[in-house]
Coordinates of C-alpha atoms in Angstrom, one line a residue:
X1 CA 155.2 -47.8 -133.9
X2 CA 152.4 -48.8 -130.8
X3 CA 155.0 -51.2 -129.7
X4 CA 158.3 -49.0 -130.2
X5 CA 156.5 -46.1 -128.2
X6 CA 155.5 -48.8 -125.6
X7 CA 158.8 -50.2 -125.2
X8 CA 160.5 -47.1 -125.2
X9 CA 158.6 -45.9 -122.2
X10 CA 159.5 -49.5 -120.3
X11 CA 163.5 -48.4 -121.2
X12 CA 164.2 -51.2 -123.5
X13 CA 166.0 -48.5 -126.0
X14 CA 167.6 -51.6 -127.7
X15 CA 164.3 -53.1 -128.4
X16 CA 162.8 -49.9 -129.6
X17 CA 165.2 -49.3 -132.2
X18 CA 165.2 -52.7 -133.7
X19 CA 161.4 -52.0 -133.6
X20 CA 161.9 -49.1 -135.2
X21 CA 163.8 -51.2 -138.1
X22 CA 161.2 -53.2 -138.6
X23 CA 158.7 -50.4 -139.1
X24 CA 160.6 -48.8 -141.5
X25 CA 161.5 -52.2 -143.4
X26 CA 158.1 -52.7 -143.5
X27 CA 156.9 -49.4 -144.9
X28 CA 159.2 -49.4 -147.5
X29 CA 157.6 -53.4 -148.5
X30 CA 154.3 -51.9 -148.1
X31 CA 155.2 -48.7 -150.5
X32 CA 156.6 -51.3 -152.8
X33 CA 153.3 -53.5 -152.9
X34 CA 151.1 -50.5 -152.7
X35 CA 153.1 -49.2 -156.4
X36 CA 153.3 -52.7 -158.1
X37 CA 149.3 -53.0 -157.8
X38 CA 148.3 -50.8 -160.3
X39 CA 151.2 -51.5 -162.3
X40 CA 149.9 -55.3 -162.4
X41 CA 146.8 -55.0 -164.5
X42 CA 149.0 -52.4 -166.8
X43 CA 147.0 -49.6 -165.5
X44 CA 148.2 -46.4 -168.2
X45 CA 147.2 -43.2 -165.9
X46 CA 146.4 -41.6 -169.5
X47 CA 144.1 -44.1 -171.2
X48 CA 140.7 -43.4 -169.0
X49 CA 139.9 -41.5 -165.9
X50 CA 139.6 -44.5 -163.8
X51 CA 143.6 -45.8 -163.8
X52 CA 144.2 -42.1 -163.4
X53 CA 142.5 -41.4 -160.3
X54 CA 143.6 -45.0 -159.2
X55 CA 147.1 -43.5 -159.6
X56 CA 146.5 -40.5 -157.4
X57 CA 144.8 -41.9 -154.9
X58 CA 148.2 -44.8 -154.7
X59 CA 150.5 -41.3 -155.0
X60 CA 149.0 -40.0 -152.5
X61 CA 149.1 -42.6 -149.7
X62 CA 152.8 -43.3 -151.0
X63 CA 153.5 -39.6 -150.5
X64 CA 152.5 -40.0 -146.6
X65 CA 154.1 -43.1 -146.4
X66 CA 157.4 -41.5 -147.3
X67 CA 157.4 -38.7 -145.0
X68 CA 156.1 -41.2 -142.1
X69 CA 159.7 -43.0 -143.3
X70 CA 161.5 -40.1 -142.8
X71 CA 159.8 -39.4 -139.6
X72 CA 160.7 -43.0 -138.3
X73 CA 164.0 -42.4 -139.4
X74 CA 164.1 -39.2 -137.1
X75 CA 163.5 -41.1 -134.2
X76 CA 165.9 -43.9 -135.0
X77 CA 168.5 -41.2 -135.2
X78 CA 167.7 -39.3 -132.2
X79 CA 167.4 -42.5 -130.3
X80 CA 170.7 -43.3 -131.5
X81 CA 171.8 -40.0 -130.4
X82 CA 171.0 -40.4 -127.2
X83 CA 167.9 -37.7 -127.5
X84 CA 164.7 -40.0 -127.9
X85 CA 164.9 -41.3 -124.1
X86 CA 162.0 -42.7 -122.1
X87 CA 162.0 -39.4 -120.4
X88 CA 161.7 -37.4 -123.6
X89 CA 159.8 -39.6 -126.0
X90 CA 157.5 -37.0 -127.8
X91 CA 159.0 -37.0 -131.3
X92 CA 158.0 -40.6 -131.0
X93 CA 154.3 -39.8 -130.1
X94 CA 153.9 -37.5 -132.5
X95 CA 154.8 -40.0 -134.6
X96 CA 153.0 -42.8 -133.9
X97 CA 150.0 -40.0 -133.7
X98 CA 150.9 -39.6 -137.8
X99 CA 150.8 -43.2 -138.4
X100 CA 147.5 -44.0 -137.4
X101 CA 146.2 -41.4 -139.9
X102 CA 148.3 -42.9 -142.4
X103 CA 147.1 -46.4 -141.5
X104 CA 143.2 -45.2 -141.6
X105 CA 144.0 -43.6 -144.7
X106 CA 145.9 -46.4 -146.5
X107 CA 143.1 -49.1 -145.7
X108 CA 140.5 -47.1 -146.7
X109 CA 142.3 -46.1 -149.8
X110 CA 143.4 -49.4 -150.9
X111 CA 139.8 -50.9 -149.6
X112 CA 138.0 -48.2 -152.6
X113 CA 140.9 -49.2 -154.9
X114 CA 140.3 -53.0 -154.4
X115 CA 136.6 -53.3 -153.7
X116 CA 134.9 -50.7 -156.0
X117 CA 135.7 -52.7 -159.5
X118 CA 133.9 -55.4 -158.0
X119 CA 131.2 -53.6 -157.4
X120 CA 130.3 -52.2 -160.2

């Protein structure tokens, strides 16, 4: 999203889109891997307290993750438009703005969800 924001600002709309196809290949990939991990071990949300809050804490970042997909899919639209221009690029800060939460919440989300079994 970094780079889409930064190219859009040089005028490479072209660039910035497929950019923007990339990012939003790649969330859906990363929602996918982010749901099959505590599907793996055959984690039952109902059996103990620990698969269940394992499962909200997965929801929860997979919730953000969708609306950040539908926000990246706003400004692919409005760039296709003709409305997301280098001129008039905020959407597309304000979204890039959302995805670094989402990324600091995601890694420290999946870092407690992968790292705490070990340590105990």
């Amino acid at each position: 999203m970094v780079a889409a924001r930064t190219i859009n600002r040089r005028g490479d709309t072209a660039t910035m889109r497929a950019l923007l196809v990339l990012s939003l290949l790649t969330t859906v990939a990363a929602s996918a891997t982010g749901l099959a991990a505590p599907l793996s071990p055959g984690m039952v949300p109902t059996r103990h307290v620990y698969p269940a809050i394992v499962w909200i804490l997965v929801i929860w970042v997979l919730a953000h993750a969708a609306l950040g997909t539908v926000m990246q899919a706003y400004c692919l639209a409005r760039s296709l438009a003709g409305r997301l221009t280098p001129e008039h690029d905020l959407d597309l800060g304000n979204v890039v703005l959302y995805w670094h939460f989402l990324l600091i919440a995601a890694v420290i989300t999946f870092a407690i969800i992968g790292l705490f079994p070990a340590a105990m």
